[in-house]
mmCIF file of C-alpha atoms in Angstrom:
data_model
loop_
_atom_site.group_PDB
_atom_site.id
_atom_site.type_symbol
_atom_site.label_atom_id
_atom_site.label_comp_id
_atom_site.label_asym_id
_atom_site.label_seq_id
_atom_site.Cartn_x
_atom_site.Cartn_y
_atom_site.Cartn_z
ATOM 1 C CA MET A 1 30.225 -49.297 -4.009
ATOM 2 C CA ALA A 2 29.489 -51.935 -1.423
ATOM 3 C CA PRO A 3 25.824 -52.958 -1.071
ATOM 4 C CA TRP A 4 25.787 -52.268 2.700
ATOM 5 C CA LYS A 5 26.737 -48.601 2.147
ATOM 6 C CA PHE A 6 23.995 -46.139 1.401
ATOM 7 C CA ARG A 7 24.297 -43.563 -1.308
ATOM 8 C CA GLY A 8 24.832 -40.759 1.239
ATOM 9 C CA ASP A 9 27.694 -42.603 2.954
ATOM 10 C CA SER A 10 30.172 -42.096 0.120
ATOM 11 C CA ASP A 11 33.694 -41.225 1.235
ATOM 12 C CA ASP A 12 34.562 -39.784 -2.156
ATOM 13 C CA PRO A 13 35.295 -36.039 -1.629
ATOM 14 C CA VAL A 14 34.425 -35.239 -5.249
ATOM 15 C CA GLU A 15 31.015 -36.881 -4.899
ATOM 16 C CA LYS A 16 30.466 -35.088 -1.593
ATOM 17 C CA ARG A 17 31.346 -31.714 -3.159
ATOM 18 C CA ARG A 18 29.065 -32.446 -6.126
ATOM 19 C CA ARG A 19 26.132 -33.127 -3.771
ATOM 20 C CA GLU A 20 26.849 -29.929 -1.811
ATOM 21 C CA LEU A 21 26.941 -27.882 -5.007
ATOM 22 C CA ALA A 22 23.722 -29.488 -6.260
ATOM 23 C CA GLU A 23 22.010 -28.691 -2.945
ATOM 24 C CA GLN A 24 23.326 -25.124 -3.049
ATOM 25 C CA GLN A 25 22.104 -24.723 -6.618
ATOM 26 C CA ARG A 26 18.646 -26.028 -5.631
ATOM 27 C CA ARG A 27 18.454 -23.539 -2.718
ATOM 28 C CA LEU A 28 19.543 -20.674 -4.972
ATOM 29 C CA ALA A 29 16.885 -21.623 -7.524
ATOM 30 C CA GLU A 30 14.245 -21.600 -4.760
ATOM 31 C CA GLN A 31 15.432 -18.185 -3.558
ATOM 32 C CA MET A 32 15.363 -16.819 -7.102
ATOM 33 C CA SER A 33 11.807 -18.029 -7.651
ATOM 34 C CA GLU A 34 10.707 -16.502 -4.321
ATOM 35 C CA LEU A 35 12.370 -13.170 -5.159
ATOM 36 C CA GLU A 36 10.838 -13.148 -8.634
ATOM 37 C CA ALA A 37 7.420 -13.781 -7.102
ATOM 38 C CA GLU A 38 7.956 -10.893 -4.654
ATOM 39 C CA LEU A 39 9.019 -8.558 -7.469
ATOM 40 C CA GLU A 40 6.001 -9.542 -9.516
ATOM 41 C CA ALA A 41 3.760 -8.895 -6.525
ATOM 42 C CA GLU A 42 5.342 -5.457 -6.048
ATOM 43 C CA LYS A 43 4.885 -4.570 -9.722
ATOM 44 C CA ASN A 44 1.251 -5.628 -9.706
ATOM 45 C CA PRO A 45 -0.039 -4.896 -6.214
ATOM 46 C CA LYS A 46 -3.437 -6.224 -5.305
ATOM 47 C CA PRO A 47 -6.058 -3.478 -5.216
ATOM 48 C CA ALA A 48 -7.056 -2.425 -1.740
ATOM 49 C CA PRO A 49 -10.460 -3.678 -0.688
ATOM 50 C CA PRO A 50 -13.106 -0.963 -0.915
ATOM 51 C CA VAL A 51 -13.821 0.777 2.349
ATOM 52 C CA GLU A 52 -17.426 0.662 3.375
ATOM 53 C CA PRO A 53 -18.701 4.139 4.187
ATOM 54 C CA GLY A 54 -19.941 4.652 7.693
ATOM 55 C CA PRO A 55 -23.241 6.217 8.625
ATOM 56 C CA PRO A 56 -23.629 9.942 7.975
ATOM 57 C CA VAL A 57 -22.413 12.265 10.687
ATOM 58 C CA TRP A 58 -25.871 13.661 11.364
ATOM 59 C CA ARG A 59 -27.077 10.148 12.206
ATOM 60 C CA LEU A 60 -24.230 9.690 14.642
ATOM 61 C CA GLU A 61 -25.217 12.928 16.330
ATOM 62 C CA GLU A 62 -28.826 11.807 16.643
ATOM 63 C CA GLU A 63 -27.848 8.440 18.082
ATOM 64 C CA GLN A 64 -25.722 9.913 20.824
ATOM 65 C CA SER A 65 -27.603 10.632 23.970
ATOM 66 C CA PHE A 66 -26.379 13.705 25.736
ATOM 67 C CA VAL A 67 -26.961 13.519 29.441
ATOM 68 C CA ARG A 68 -26.526 16.998 30.755
ATOM 69 C CA ASN A 69 -26.356 17.803 34.362
ATOM 70 C CA GLU A 70 -29.261 20.207 34.684
ATOM 71 C CA GLU A 71 -28.156 21.414 38.078
ATOM 72 C CA PRO A 72 -25.929 24.474 37.754
ATOM 73 C CA LEU A 73 -22.686 24.585 39.663
ATOM 74 C CA PRO A 74 -22.775 26.395 42.968
ATOM 75 C CA VAL A 75 -21.623 29.992 42.760
ATOM 76 C CA HIS A 76 -18.488 29.457 44.831
ATOM 77 C CA LYS A 77 -17.340 26.608 42.533
ATOM 78 C CA THR A 78 -17.989 28.693 39.422
ATOM 79 C CA LYS A 79 -15.970 31.582 40.824
ATOM 80 C CA ARG A 80 -13.153 29.225 41.808
ATOM 81 C CA VAL A 81 -12.987 27.727 38.319
ATOM 82 C CA LEU A 82 -13.007 31.154 36.682
ATOM 83 C CA ARG A 83 -10.337 32.449 39.080
ATOM 84 C CA ALA A 84 -8.079 29.477 38.315
ATOM 85 C CA GLN A 85 -8.575 30.019 34.582
ATOM 86 C CA ARG A 86 -7.783 33.717 34.938
ATOM 87 C CA GLN A 87 -4.587 32.893 36.860
ATOM 88 C CA ARG A 88 -3.492 30.415 34.192
ATOM 89 C CA ASP A 89 -4.165 32.972 31.466
ATOM 90 C CA PHE A 90 -2.166 35.630 33.314
ATOM 91 C CA LYS A 91 0.809 33.298 33.818
ATOM 92 C CA LEU A 92 0.758 32.390 30.144
ATOM 93 C CA PHE A 93 0.592 36.067 29.182
ATOM 94 C CA LEU A 94 3.605 36.857 31.355
ATOM 95 C CA LEU A 95 5.482 33.853 30.010
ATOM 96 C CA LEU A 96 5.062 35.204 26.474
ATOM 97 C CA ALA A 97 5.095 38.965 27.078
ATOM 98 C CA ILE A 98 8.311 39.230 29.123
ATOM 99 C CA PRO A 99 10.570 37.508 26.552
ATOM 100 C CA LEU A 100 8.907 39.509 23.770
ATOM 101 C CA ALA A 101 9.547 42.760 25.642
ATOM 102 C CA LEU A 102 13.190 41.789 26.238
ATOM 103 C CA ILE A 103 13.669 41.009 22.544
ATOM 104 C CA ILE A 104 12.149 44.356 21.518
ATOM 105 C CA ILE A 105 14.341 46.253 24.007
ATOM 106 C CA TRP A 106 17.432 44.408 22.762
ATOM 107 C CA LEU A 107 16.572 45.167 19.114
ATOM 108 C CA VAL A 108 15.992 48.864 19.854
ATOM 109 C CA HIS A 109 19.301 48.990 21.722
ATOM 110 C CA ARG A 110 21.149 47.346 18.804
ATOM 111 C CA LEU A 111 19.543 49.664 16.254
ATOM 112 C CA THR A 112 20.380 52.798 18.250
ATOM 113 C CA GLN A 113 24.024 51.708 18.605
ATOM 114 C CA ALA A 114 24.341 51.023 14.886
ATOM 115 C CA ALA A 115 23.126 54.507 13.949
#
């Protein structure tokens, strides 16, 4: 080998292939060691850090300040809210009762035909 050529400048294909294989083997060894470390970590997981308990619930309730509006709602607003709630309840009742009634009628019809 000429002194002006560096070791990596070799034109020899066998030497080049040998270096590639050595590099590949080194990378595979690194991957194997990383995978073995991961497997070992999975087999022996670190214990979870203990969770510090919070304050008791009754203390939380005492610490909260409840600011209630002491003024009652005007009568017309109360009636409006109750009327809207009653309308919602009625719509929900109809939404559930009508399909239930249709199913019962259909079942009775099927049972009377089968007999």
